[in-house]
Structure formats: C-alpha cells, structure tokens
C-alpha cells in the first residue's frame, strides 16, 4: 500500500489500529488504488458520540 499510494508507514499503522487519519491520506489511497472513497469507507453511527451544543463552534448552524 505504501509503494502504490505514497502514504507513510505511520498513516498505514493508524489505519490498522482504527485511529483517525486525514482526508488527504484517504484521497491518496483512493488515487493509488484507483477507487472512490465509498469503496474504502463506511459511515457508521457512533452511539457514544456527544453531539455539540448549539451555539458552540462545533454546533454552528
């Protein structure tokens, strides 16, 4: 994967551990594998996620 995409070993390790990576890394992976983001990602609801409060920077409407 590193050779095909140019993604660093550290980023690949993060993927393996289920840690967050940047969108730029995801795009590099897609370009290297000639696929779309929807081919390598899945939107999963996080039941433990905390919704930002209205009026905060995270909760801007």
Coordinates of C-alpha atoms in Angstrom, one line a residue:
X1 CA 0.0 0.0 0.0
X2 CA 2.8 2.4 0.9
X3 CA 4.5 1.8 -2.5
X4 CA 1.3 2.2 -4.6
X5 CA -0.1 5.2 -2.7
X6 CA 2.9 7.1 -1.2
X7 CA 1.2 7.0 2.2
X8 CA 3.6 6.9 5.1
X9 CA 4.1 3.9 7.3
X10 CA 2.7 5.8 10.2
X11 CA -0.5 6.5 8.5
X12 CA -0.9 2.9 7.4
X13 CA -0.3 1.9 11.0
X14 CA -3.0 4.3 12.2
X15 CA -5.4 2.6 9.7
X16 CA -4.5 -0.8 11.1
X17 CA -5.2 0.4 14.7
X18 CA -8.5 2.1 13.7
X19 CA -7.2 5.5 14.5
X20 CA -8.1 8.7 12.7
X21 CA -6.3 9.7 9.5
X22 CA -6.7 12.8 7.4
X23 CA -8.9 13.1 4.3
X24 CA -5.7 13.8 2.3
X25 CA -4.4 10.3 3.2
X26 CA -7.7 8.8 2.2
X27 CA -7.6 10.6 -1.1
X28 CA -4.0 9.3 -1.7
X29 CA -5.1 5.8 -1.0
X30 CA -8.1 6.1 -3.4
X31 CA -5.9 7.6 -6.2
X32 CA -3.3 4.8 -5.7
X33 CA -6.0 2.1 -5.8
X34 CA -8.0 3.8 -8.5
X35 CA -11.2 3.7 -6.4
X36 CA -13.7 6.1 -4.8
X37 CA -13.9 7.0 -1.1
X38 CA -17.1 5.0 -0.8
X39 CA -15.2 1.9 -1.9
X40 CA -12.9 2.1 1.2
X41 CA -15.1 3.8 3.8
X42 CA -18.4 3.2 5.5
X43 CA -20.4 5.6 7.6
X44 CA -21.0 4.1 11.0
X45 CA -23.2 5.7 13.7
X46 CA -21.2 6.2 16.9
X47 CA -23.7 5.5 19.7
X48 CA -21.2 7.0 22.2
X49 CA -20.7 10.3 20.3
X50 CA -21.5 13.5 22.0
X51 CA -23.5 16.0 19.9
X52 CA -22.1 19.5 20.1
X53 CA -24.3 22.0 21.8
X54 CA -26.0 24.7 19.8
X55 CA -24.1 28.0 20.0
X56 CA -20.6 26.4 20.3
X57 CA -18.1 26.4 17.5
X58 CA -18.7 22.7 16.8
X59 CA -22.5 23.3 16.8
X60 CA -22.7 26.2 14.4
X61 CA -25.9 26.1 12.4

